[in-house]
C-alpha cells in the first residue's frame, strides 16, 4: 500500500525524495568539453571545495563538522566550506544553481535529481573518474546512480533506507481484528480493511492515501519497459491494483480526503488515529513517542507488503559536478564522507543504513536492544538486502500530481481504472519524450 513516508523529514534523512523534481529540459546548461569524462581524475588533494547537504543542520552539525575536521587534518592545505540548505525548495535550489553554473563541488542529491543533471553532462561519471570506488558499495546503492541512457554511475551512495509498516493495534481490536497477526499480503489487507470499514460503519479507514508509483512496483506491476523509454504501468496487473483500491474506497476503507489535491498525506491521519495502516521508519516511531503517546502505546510493527518479495529502497548520495574546479579534492572528500566508518557512525545517530559493503553485518543491525526503535531498525535491516528502488529516476513531480489526479477520478467513478491508467501513462510518456 502507499509508500509515502509518514514524515518527509524522516525519510529525507532516512531516504528521502520519493518524488522527483521534473527538471529535464528546464533550462539546465550543458557541460563543456573541458568537463567531459576523459578518464580517472588525478591530482593532489588540496585547496578549497564547497560541500552542500540537505537539511542536516542543526541536528547533525557536530557529526558533519567532525568529518570535515578529520579530513582537513588528513590533508594539509584543504579547506571545506559546508553549506546546508533547508528541506523546502531544495530540489529547486539545486536546479537553479545548475542552470547558473554555480553548483558546489560536492552535492547531496537523490538519484531522481542526478538523472537530469547527468543527462546534461553536469555530473562526473564516478565509474570513470574514480574507477576503484564501485567495489566499496553495495550493488543496490551503486545501481541507484546508474542512470538510463547514461554510461557509468553518477553518485556515491551515502545512506539507504527501507521502512516497515506501522499499524494501530487499538483500532484493529476495536473492530475485532487480530492485532497480533496483521495482514501479510494484499488479499489479507483488503479483507481486513473491508471488515474494519463495515464494522465501524465507515468511521475507521485502513488506508489514507491513493497509490503512488512505487506502490505499483511493490504490487508487481512493470512500471517501465526494459530500456526505460516508456511507462507501462497500465498493464493488466496495474489495472487490477487500481480496481482493488476502488473497492476499498467504495467500502469506506480509504479515506475520501485522499482524493483532494490539497491533501497533506496519511501521516497526520495516522498520528490522529484516523487510519490504521501506514508506512514509516524509526524516525517516525520516535515522533509518536514524543507527540502521540496514546498512539505510541498501541503501534504495531510489521513487514512491508509486496508481491515481489522485495521492499522499497530509498537512496541518498553525493555527486561531484563536472564543472568543479577541484575535482581531486571533491572526489576524495565524497568518498571519505561515504566510507564505511563514517556511514556506520551516522547510522548510529539516526534511522539510516550504510551503503558500504560489509557494514550491515554489524551486530547493531541484528540486535534490537529491547527498544521499539531497535525493533524497527532490525525489521528494516532484514528487508534491506533485497530492497529495490521502485520509483524510476525519470519520474517527475508533474507525473506524481497527474497520477494522483487520475487515481482520484478512478475512485470517484469519473473514469474506469483502465481509462485512468491509460490516460496517466499516455501523458507521462508525453512528458518523458518532451
Coordinates of N, CA, C and O in Angstrom, one line a residue, residues 44 49 70 90 96 179 227 229 264 275 372 388 393 420:
X44 N 46.6 16.3 -6.7 CA 46.8 16.4 -5.3 C 45.4 16.8 -4.6 O 44.6 17.6 -5.2
X49 N 37.1 23.5 -1.4 CA 35.9 23.0 -2.0 C 34.6 23.4 -1.2 O 34.8 23.7 0.0
X70 N 38.3 16.1 10.5 CA 39.1 14.9 10.3 C 39.7 14.9 8.9 O 40.9 14.5 8.8
X90 N 14.6 22.5 -1.8 CA 16.0 22.1 -2.0 C 16.2 21.7 -3.5 O 17.2 22.1 -4.1
X96 N 18.3 25.5 -9.9 CA 18.7 26.9 -10.2 C 20.2 27.1 -10.3 O 20.7 27.7 -11.2
X179 N -5.0 -8.2 16.4 CA -3.9 -7.1 16.4 C -2.5 -7.7 16.5 O -1.6 -7.0 16.3
X227 N 14.1 -0.8 -21.5 CA 15.1 0.2 -21.8 C 14.8 1.6 -21.1 O 15.5 2.6 -21.3
X229 N 12.4 3.6 -21.7 CA 11.9 4.7 -22.6 C 10.4 5.0 -22.5 O 10.0 6.0 -23.0
X264 N -2.8 16.6 2.6 CA -1.4 16.7 3.2 C -0.8 15.3 3.4 O 0.4 15.3 3.8
X275 N -6.6 6.6 10.7 CA -6.4 5.5 9.8 C -5.6 4.5 10.6 O -4.9 4.8 11.6
X372 N 11.8 -0.2 21.2 CA 11.0 -0.2 20.0 C 11.7 0.3 18.8 O 11.6 -0.2 17.6
X388 N 14.4 -2.8 -3.4 CA 14.5 -2.2 -4.7 C 14.0 -0.8 -4.7 O 13.0 -0.5 -4.1
X393 N 13.9 7.0 -12.0 CA 14.6 8.3 -11.9 C 13.9 9.2 -12.9 O 14.0 10.4 -12.7
X420 N -8.3 5.5 -16.4 CA -7.4 6.4 -15.6 C -6.0 6.1 -15.9 O -5.1 7.0 -16.0

